[in-house]
Amino acid sequence: MAIDMSFWRDRRVFVTGHTGFKGSWLVFWLGTLGARVTGYALAPPTDPNLFDIAGVATDTAGHILADVRDEARLRDALAEAKPEVVFHLAAQPLVLLSYEEPVDTYATNVMGTVHLLNAVRAVGSVRAVVNVTSDKCYENRGWIWGYRENEPMGGRDPYSNSKGCAELVTAAFRQSFLKAENGVGLASARAGNVLGGGDWARDRLVPDLISHFLAGQPGIVRNRHSIRPWQHVLDPLHGYLMLAEALWREPAAYAEGWNFGPAESESRPVHWVADRLTDLWGDGASWGDAASAAWPHAQPHEERTLALDCTKARLQMGWVPRWDAGTALARTVAWYRAHQAGADIRRLMLAQIEEFSAGSDTLPTVSGN
């Protein structure tokens, strides 16, 4: 499972969406590995945000503020950077916002993917592309078991549906243009609900709860019985890095879709996460269900149950999740508490990556039953 540090040293890497939560963690990690990263994204989506707090711009060789919907700008940026590996994370990532802005959601998540992959066609340096989509790309049938990579794409809400469309776009480009026999490995990666320090996106369970706790207010939960695959952000990022290495070595064997989710037991209901987060936070933190005053409009549809089957990644790539949901929550709280205390966030993030990479747990696991 170890990442090959020598592979990444001085490797030219292009990351879209590098100013977002997951993108910032990825670029920071790549920086510790010695990669030469060019980032392409809009300005950070929230204030505060991880990109600025952790000074992630210093981990890049090029920091480009631009839109993946701008095909010409994206094409020029790729041509100038001449990357060898591309991670595509730029997206409109929120389910509820997709109901408010469906056109922008499709334009970013679908056409942004088209623009990126079409630009890759013109850059002869690229040998590995990892397109990060979502666990919500599958046609959700309300199953209690995990979805496998060969399940149909779908999605009832605009966000989920746009990610299913992005998967179809990826498959079409792989079969038509970016072919393994030509030395280019193109794969998609589908992760669960990620946790970790530095996420301030609205309408996400953990950032919403912590924002309320920091303000000394009770947290508000919309759908306490919804079940999701919870995982620390480092777990799927570890999968993306391993996948890129595998695509470089054997594009024909790995140019497919891959699930990087938690163990089956870590698909937990929302109330379980809220309870453990309040316990870890302390200071009298509490939460309750959203009342009409807190959520005055009708709640749009969100799937009740979602889980991923990651057998393929385990058997064919040797990837398994390292931190369970309880540990992920503990590390997340540690990050926000450190930020609250004015600690050196870069040092903390490096320590968490080193701990994760070593496969050790210096804090107790708190999953419970």
Short mmCIF file of C-alpha atoms in Angstrom, two decimals:
data_model
loop_
_atom_site.label_atom_id
_atom_site.label_comp_id
_atom_site.label_asym_id
_atom_site.label_seq_id
_atom_site.Cartn_x
_atom_site.Cartn_y
_atom_site.Cartn_z
CA MET A 1 0.00 0.00 0.00
CA ALA A 2 2.97 2.34 0.31
CA ILE A 3 3.16 5.31 -2.04
CA ASP A 4 6.35 5.30 -4.11
CA MET A 5 7.97 8.57 -3.04
CA SER A 6 10.60 8.31 -5.77
CA PHE A 7 7.83 8.25 -8.39
CA TRP A 8 6.51 11.65 -7.31
CA ARG A 9 9.80 13.46 -6.81
CA ASP A 10 10.01 16.21 -9.48
CA ARG A 11 6.98 14.70 -11.26
CA ARG A 12 5.00 17.32 -13.21
CA VAL A 13 1.43 17.16 -11.89
CA PHE A 14 -1.62 19.20 -12.91
CA VAL A 15 -4.46 19.47 -10.36
CA THR A 16 -7.79 21.11 -11.16
CA GLY A 17 -9.80 22.25 -8.16
CA HIS A 18 -6.66 22.71 -6.07
CA THR A 19 -8.17 25.53 -3.99
CA GLY A 20 -10.97 23.34 -2.63
CA PHE A 21 -10.94 21.24 0.54
CA LYS A 22 -9.89 17.93 -1.00
CA GLY A 23 -7.71 19.62 -3.61
CA SER A 24 -5.80 21.56 -0.94
CA TRP A 25 -5.03 18.38 1.01
CA LEU A 26 -3.91 16.66 -2.21
CA VAL A 27 -1.59 19.49 -3.29
CA PHE A 28 -0.12 19.75 0.21
CA TRP A 29 0.56 15.99 0.21
CA LEU A 30 2.09 16.13 -3.27
CA GLY A 31 4.31 18.94 -2.02
CA THR A 32 5.65 16.73 0.76
CA LEU A 33 6.46 14.12 -1.91
CA GLY A 34 8.45 16.60 -3.97
CA ALA A 35 6.10 16.86 -6.94
CA ARG A 36 6.02 19.95 -9.16
CA VAL A 37 2.35 20.87 -9.05
CA THR A 38 0.43 23.28 -11.24
CA GLY A 39 -3.00 24.10 -9.82
CA TYR A 40 -5.97 25.36 -11.83
CA ALA A 41 -9.15 26.44 -10.05
CA LEU A 42 -11.46 29.24 -9.08
CA ALA A 43 -10.64 31.23 -5.96
CA PRO A 44 -11.23 29.30 -2.70
CA PRO A 45 -14.98 28.73 -2.34
CA THR A 46 -15.33 29.74 1.33
CA ASP A 47 -13.93 32.18 3.85
CA PRO A 48 -12.15 30.85 5.85
CA ASN A 49 -10.68 28.10 3.69
CA LEU A 50 -7.95 25.47 3.92
CA PHE A 51 -6.03 26.72 0.88
CA ASP A 52 -5.26 30.08 2.49
CA ILE A 53 -4.94 28.88 6.08
CA ALA A 54 -2.37 26.23 5.15
CA GLY A 55 -0.61 28.40 2.58
CA VAL A 56 -1.08 25.73 -0.09
CA ALA A 57 -0.05 28.12 -2.86
CA THR A 58 3.53 27.67 -1.63
CA ASP A 59 3.26 23.96 -2.54
CA THR A 60 2.65 24.76 -6.21
CA ALA A 61 4.97 25.61 -9.07
CA GLY A 62 2.03 27.36 -10.73
CA HIS A 63 -1.19 28.68 -9.16
CA ILE A 64 -3.77 29.56 -11.83
CA LEU A 65 -7.11 31.12 -10.90
CA ALA A 66 -9.41 30.23 -13.79
CA ASP A 67 -12.55 28.27 -14.64
CA VAL A 68 -12.73 24.77 -16.16
CA ARG A 69 -15.68 26.09 -18.17
CA ASP A 70 -13.16 28.29 -20.02
CA GLU A 71 -11.93 25.71 -22.53
CA ALA A 72 -9.29 27.89 -24.19
CA ARG A 73 -7.75 28.98 -20.87
CA LEU A 74 -7.65 25.42 -19.59
CA ARG A 75 -6.10 24.15 -22.81
CA ASP A 76 -3.40 26.83 -22.69
CA ALA A 77 -2.64 26.09 -19.02
CA LEU A 78 -2.14 22.40 -19.73
CA ALA A 79 0.01 23.10 -22.75
CA GLU A 80 2.24 25.41 -20.72
CA ALA A 81 2.55 23.08 -17.71
CA LYS A 82 3.24 19.94 -19.80
CA PRO A 83 2.10 17.65 -16.97
CA GLU A 84 2.81 13.95 -16.76
CA VAL A 85 -0.01 13.22 -14.30
CA VAL A 86 -3.39 14.98 -14.09
CA PHE A 87 -5.87 14.93 -11.20
CA HIS A 88 -9.27 16.42 -12.08
CA LEU A 89 -11.04 17.56 -8.91
CA ALA A 90 -12.66 20.82 -10.06
CA ALA A 91 -16.41 20.56 -9.50
CA GLN A 92 -19.55 22.02 -8.06
CA PRO A 93 -19.56 19.54 -5.15
CA LEU A 94 -22.78 20.19 -3.23
CA VAL A 95 -26.09 18.36 -3.64
CA LEU A 96 -28.33 21.11 -2.27
CA LEU A 97 -26.60 23.86 -4.26
CA SER A 98 -27.18 21.81 -7.41
CA TYR A 99 -30.94 22.29 -6.90
CA GLU A 100 -30.39 26.06 -6.76
CA GLU A 101 -27.89 26.19 -9.65
CA PRO A 102 -28.48 23.18 -11.92
CA VAL A 103 -27.13 24.80 -15.11
CA ASP A 104 -23.85 25.82 -13.48
CA THR A 105 -23.58 22.38 -11.87
CA TYR A 106 -23.85 20.58 -15.21
CA ALA A 107 -21.64 23.14 -16.96
CA THR A 108 -18.86 22.63 -14.41
CA ASN A 109 -19.16 18.93 -13.69
CA VAL A 110 -19.90 17.67 -17.20
CA MET A 111 -18.53 20.20 -19.68
CA GLY A 112 -15.62 21.00 -17.37
CA THR A 113 -14.68 17.33 -17.61
CA VAL A 114 -15.06 17.41 -21.40
CA HIS A 115 -12.81 20.48 -21.58
CA LEU A 116 -10.16 18.89 -19.38
CA LEU A 117 -10.04 15.57 -21.23
CA ASN A 118 -10.07 17.25 -24.62
CA ALA A 119 -7.15 19.44 -23.53
CA VAL A 120 -5.25 16.35 -22.35
CA ARG A 121 -5.56 14.96 -25.90
CA ALA A 122 -3.42 17.81 -27.19
CA VAL A 123 -0.68 17.46 -24.56
CA GLY A 124 1.65 14.62 -25.44
CA SER A 125 3.31 14.63 -22.00
CA VAL A 126 0.32 13.22 -20.07
CA ARG A 127 0.46 9.53 -19.20
CA ALA A 128 -1.97 9.23 -16.27
CA VAL A 129 -5.31 10.97 -15.62
CA VAL A 130 -7.45 10.46 -12.52
CA ASN A 131 -10.91 11.98 -12.82
CA VAL A 132 -12.44 12.31 -9.35
CA THR A 133 -16.22 11.95 -9.49
CA SER A 134 -18.37 10.81 -6.55
CA ASP A 135 -19.96 7.86 -4.79
CA LYS A 136 -23.25 9.47 -5.80
CA CYS A 137 -22.62 8.77 -9.50
CA TYR A 138 -24.43 5.44 -9.25
CA GLU A 139 -28.12 4.89 -9.94
CA ASN A 140 -29.25 4.72 -6.32
CA ARG A 141 -31.68 1.86 -5.75
CA GLY A 142 -31.88 2.18 -1.99
CA TRP A 143 -29.72 -0.89 -1.44
CA ILE A 144 -28.19 -1.56 1.98
CA TRP A 145 -25.10 -3.10 0.35
CA GLY A 146 -22.35 -1.26 -1.47
CA TYR A 147 -22.39 -0.30 -5.14
CA ARG A 148 -19.73 -1.87 -7.32
CA GLU A 149 -17.86 -0.25 -10.19
CA ASN A 150 -19.93 -2.05 -12.85
CA GLU A 151 -23.27 -0.74 -11.55
CA PRO A 152 -25.24 1.66 -13.82
CA MET A 153 -24.60 5.38 -13.57
CA GLY A 154 -27.51 7.57 -12.54
CA GLY A 155 -28.44 10.19 -9.98
CA ARG A 156 -31.77 11.76 -9.12
CA ASP A 157 -30.52 15.23 -8.10
CA PRO A 158 -28.54 17.48 -10.48
CA TYR A 159 -25.24 17.01 -8.61
CA SER A 160 -25.39 13.20 -8.51
CA ASN A 161 -26.64 13.04 -12.08
CA SER A 162 -23.89 15.35 -13.30
CA LYS A 163 -21.30 13.06 -11.73
CA GLY A 164 -22.88 10.06 -13.46
CA CYS A 165 -22.63 12.03 -16.71
CA ALA A 166 -18.98 12.81 -16.00
CA GLU A 167 -18.35 9.08 -15.64
CA LEU A 168 -19.92 8.46 -19.04
CA VAL A 169 -17.81 11.23 -20.56
CA THR A 170 -14.70 9.63 -19.07
CA ALA A 171 -15.58 6.23 -20.52
CA ALA A 172 -16.23 7.73 -23.96
CA PHE A 173 -12.90 9.61 -24.04
CA ARG A 174 -11.09 6.50 -22.84
CA GLN A 175 -12.58 4.40 -25.64
CA SER A 176 -12.32 7.07 -28.34
CA PHE A 177 -9.20 9.13 -27.68
CA LEU A 178 -7.17 8.53 -24.49
CA LYS A 179 -6.46 4.87 -25.07
CA ALA A 180 -4.25 2.66 -22.94
CA GLU A 181 -2.60 1.20 -26.04
CA ASN A 182 -1.36 4.70 -26.83
CA GLY A 183 0.31 4.94 -23.42
CA VAL A 184 -2.33 7.05 -21.66
CA GLY A 185 -4.13 5.70 -18.58
CA LEU A 186 -7.48 7.39 -17.84
CA ALA A 187 -9.41 6.29 -14.76
CA SER A 188 -12.21 7.62 -12.57
CA ALA A 189 -12.27 7.56 -8.77
CA ARG A 190 -15.39 7.44 -6.62
CA ALA A 191 -15.00 8.22 -2.92
CA GLY A 192 -17.32 8.38 0.06
CA ASN A 193 -18.26 11.30 2.31
CA VAL A 194 -14.92 12.78 3.28
CA LEU A 195 -14.06 14.25 6.67
CA GLY A 196 -11.05 16.27 7.70
CA GLY A 197 -9.79 19.59 8.90
CA GLY A 198 -10.31 22.69 6.80
CA ASP A 199 -13.73 22.07 5.27
CA TRP A 200 -16.15 24.98 5.62
CA ALA A 201 -18.56 24.08 2.81
CA ARG A 202 -22.18 24.78 3.60
CA ASP A 203 -24.78 22.02 3.93
CA ARG A 204 -22.20 19.39 4.89
CA LEU A 205 -22.77 17.64 8.18
CA VAL A 206 -19.42 17.98 9.92
CA PRO A 207 -18.52 21.53 8.78
CA ASP A 208 -22.03 22.71 9.70
CA LEU A 209 -21.85 21.14 13.17
CA ILE A 210 -18.36 22.47 13.90
CA SER A 211 -19.32 25.96 12.73
CA HIS A 212 -22.15 25.92 15.26
CA PHE A 213 -19.89 24.53 17.99
CA LEU A 214 -17.31 27.24 17.36
CA ALA A 215 -20.07 29.81 17.72
CA GLY A 216 -21.24 28.21 20.97
CA GLN A 217 -24.53 27.10 19.38
CA PRO A 218 -26.25 23.72 19.12
CA GLY A 219 -25.70 22.00 15.80
CA ILE A 220 -28.57 21.38 13.39
CA VAL A 221 -29.05 18.11 11.52
CA ARG A 222 -31.42 17.65 8.57
CA ASN A 223 -31.67 13.89 8.02
CA ARG A 224 -30.56 12.05 11.14
CA HIS A 225 -31.27 8.56 9.78
CA SER A 226 -29.50 8.93 6.41
CA ILE A 227 -26.61 6.47 6.03
CA ARG A 228 -23.36 7.47 4.32
CA PRO A 229 -19.85 6.01 3.84
CA TRP A 230 -17.74 8.27 6.09
CA GLN A 231 -13.96 8.45 5.65
CA HIS A 232 -11.04 10.77 6.39
CA VAL A 233 -9.91 12.73 3.35
CA LEU A 234 -6.47 11.09 3.42
CA ASP A 235 -7.94 7.66 2.67
CA PRO A 236 -9.34 8.45 -0.81
CA LEU A 237 -6.37 10.72 -1.61
CA HIS A 238 -4.12 7.77 -0.85
CA GLY A 239 -6.19 5.80 -3.37
CA TYR A 240 -5.88 8.51 -6.02
CA LEU A 241 -2.09 8.61 -5.66
CA MET A 242 -1.84 4.82 -5.84
CA LEU A 243 -4.13 4.78 -8.88
CA ALA A 244 -2.02 7.36 -10.72
CA GLU A 245 1.11 5.30 -10.11
CA ALA A 246 -0.68 2.15 -11.33
CA LEU A 247 -1.93 3.93 -14.46
CA TRP A 248 1.61 5.00 -15.24
CA ARG A 249 2.95 1.45 -14.91
CA GLU A 250 0.09 -0.50 -16.50
CA PRO A 251 -2.50 1.73 -18.16
CA ALA A 252 -4.39 -1.16 -19.75
CA ALA A 253 -4.90 -2.86 -16.38
CA TYR A 254 -6.08 0.17 -14.40
CA ALA A 255 -7.86 2.50 -16.87
CA GLU A 256 -11.30 1.93 -15.33
CA GLY A 257 -13.58 3.21 -12.59
CA TRP A 258 -12.50 2.63 -8.96
CA ASN A 259 -14.25 2.91 -5.59
CA PHE A 260 -12.25 4.26 -2.65
CA GLY A 261 -14.66 4.09 0.27
CA PRO A 262 -14.56 3.01 3.90
CA ALA A 263 -15.12 -0.47 5.24
CA GLU A 264 -18.73 -1.63 5.12
CA SER A 265 -19.07 -1.14 8.88
CA GLU A 266 -18.19 2.55 8.49
CA SER A 267 -21.37 3.38 6.55
CA ARG A 268 -23.01 5.06 9.52
CA PRO A 269 -26.20 7.06 10.11
CA VAL A 270 -25.96 10.81 10.45
CA HIS A 271 -27.00 10.72 14.12
CA TRP A 272 -24.03 8.42 14.90
CA VAL A 273 -21.62 10.96 13.43
CA ALA A 274 -23.32 13.86 15.22
CA ASP A 275 -23.20 12.08 18.58
CA ARG A 276 -19.52 11.22 18.31
CA LEU A 277 -18.59 14.64 17.06
CA THR A 278 -20.27 16.32 20.03
CA ASP A 279 -18.53 13.93 22.43
CA LEU A 280 -15.14 14.64 20.87
CA TRP A 281 -15.71 18.39 20.83
CA GLY A 282 -16.83 18.63 24.45
CA ASP A 283 -17.55 22.06 25.98
CA GLY A 284 -21.24 21.19 26.21
CA ALA A 285 -21.66 20.79 22.46
CA SER A 286 -25.05 19.46 21.35
CA TRP A 287 -27.21 19.04 18.30
CA GLY A 288 -30.85 18.75 17.31
CA ASP A 289 -33.03 18.14 14.29
CA ALA A 290 -33.71 20.98 11.89
CA ALA A 291 -36.98 22.70 12.76
CA SER A 292 -39.13 24.75 10.42
CA ALA A 293 -37.50 27.94 11.66
CA ALA A 294 -34.02 26.64 10.83
CA TRP A 295 -35.02 25.07 7.50
CA PRO A 296 -38.02 27.10 6.32
CA HIS A 297 -38.32 25.72 2.77
CA ALA A 298 -39.16 22.20 1.68
CA GLN A 299 -36.12 19.98 1.78
CA PRO A 300 -35.16 18.67 -1.66
CA HIS A 301 -34.65 14.98 -2.15
CA GLU A 302 -31.47 13.37 -0.83
CA GLU A 303 -30.86 9.62 -1.01
CA ARG A 304 -31.43 7.82 2.30
CA THR A 305 -28.76 5.11 2.01
CA LEU A 306 -25.43 4.93 0.18
CA ALA A 307 -22.45 2.59 0.47
CA LEU A 308 -19.52 1.52 -1.71
CA ASP A 309 -18.08 -1.91 -2.38
CA CYS A 310 -14.29 -1.48 -2.57
CA THR A 311 -13.36 -5.13 -3.10
CA LYS A 312 -11.85 -4.33 -6.49
CA ALA A 313 -9.41 -1.74 -5.12
CA ARG A 314 -8.43 -4.08 -2.29
CA LEU A 315 -7.80 -7.13 -4.46
CA GLN A 316 -6.36 -5.54 -7.59
CA MET A 317 -4.51 -2.55 -6.15
CA GLY A 318 -3.85 -3.49 -2.53
CA TRP A 319 -5.66 -0.38 -1.28
CA VAL A 320 -7.65 -0.56 1.96
CA PRO A 321 -8.92 2.28 4.17
CA ARG A 322 -6.62 2.95 7.12
CA TRP A 323 -8.72 5.10 9.46
CA ASP A 324 -12.22 4.17 10.59
CA ALA A 325 -14.95 6.78 11.01
CA GLY A 326 -14.24 7.31 14.69
CA THR A 327 -10.55 7.96 14.05
CA ALA A 328 -11.43 10.24 11.13
CA LEU A 329 -13.65 12.31 13.40
CA ALA A 330 -10.97 12.46 16.09
CA ARG A 331 -8.38 13.76 13.62
CA THR A 332 -10.90 16.24 12.24
CA VAL A 333 -11.68 17.67 15.66
CA ALA A 334 -7.95 17.84 16.44
CA TRP A 335 -7.46 19.96 13.30
CA TYR A 336 -10.20 22.46 14.12
CA ARG A 337 -9.14 22.70 17.76
CA ALA A 338 -5.56 23.37 16.65
CA HIS A 339 -6.75 26.08 14.26
CA GLN A 340 -8.89 27.57 17.01
CA ALA A 341 -5.78 27.73 19.23
CA GLY A 342 -3.65 29.38 16.55
CA ALA A 343 -1.36 26.37 16.05
CA ASP A 344 0.89 25.81 13.04
CA ILE A 345 -1.58 24.15 10.67
CA ARG A 346 1.02 23.04 8.13
CA ARG A 347 2.92 21.22 10.85
CA LEU A 348 -0.28 19.55 12.04
CA MET A 349 -1.25 18.47 8.52
CA LEU A 350 2.21 17.04 7.94
CA ALA A 351 1.99 15.15 11.24
CA GLN A 352 -1.39 13.69 10.28
CA ILE A 353 -0.09 12.62 6.86
CA GLU A 354 2.96 11.02 8.46
CA GLU A 355 0.79 9.21 11.00
CA PHE A 356 -1.55 8.03 8.27
CA SER A 357 1.32 6.90 6.05
CA ALA A 358 2.88 4.96 8.89
CA GLY A 359 -0.41 3.18 9.46
CA SER A 360 -0.30 3.97 13.16
CA ASP A 361 -2.90 5.34 15.56
CA THR A 362 -1.49 7.60 18.23
CA LEU A 363 -5.00 8.53 19.28
CA PRO A 364 -7.47 5.86 20.40
CA THR A 365 -10.00 4.57 17.92
CA VAL A 366 -13.47 5.74 18.95
CA SER A 367 -15.81 3.99 16.54
CA GLY A 368 -18.03 2.37 19.13
CA ASN A 369 -21.06 0.30 18.13
#
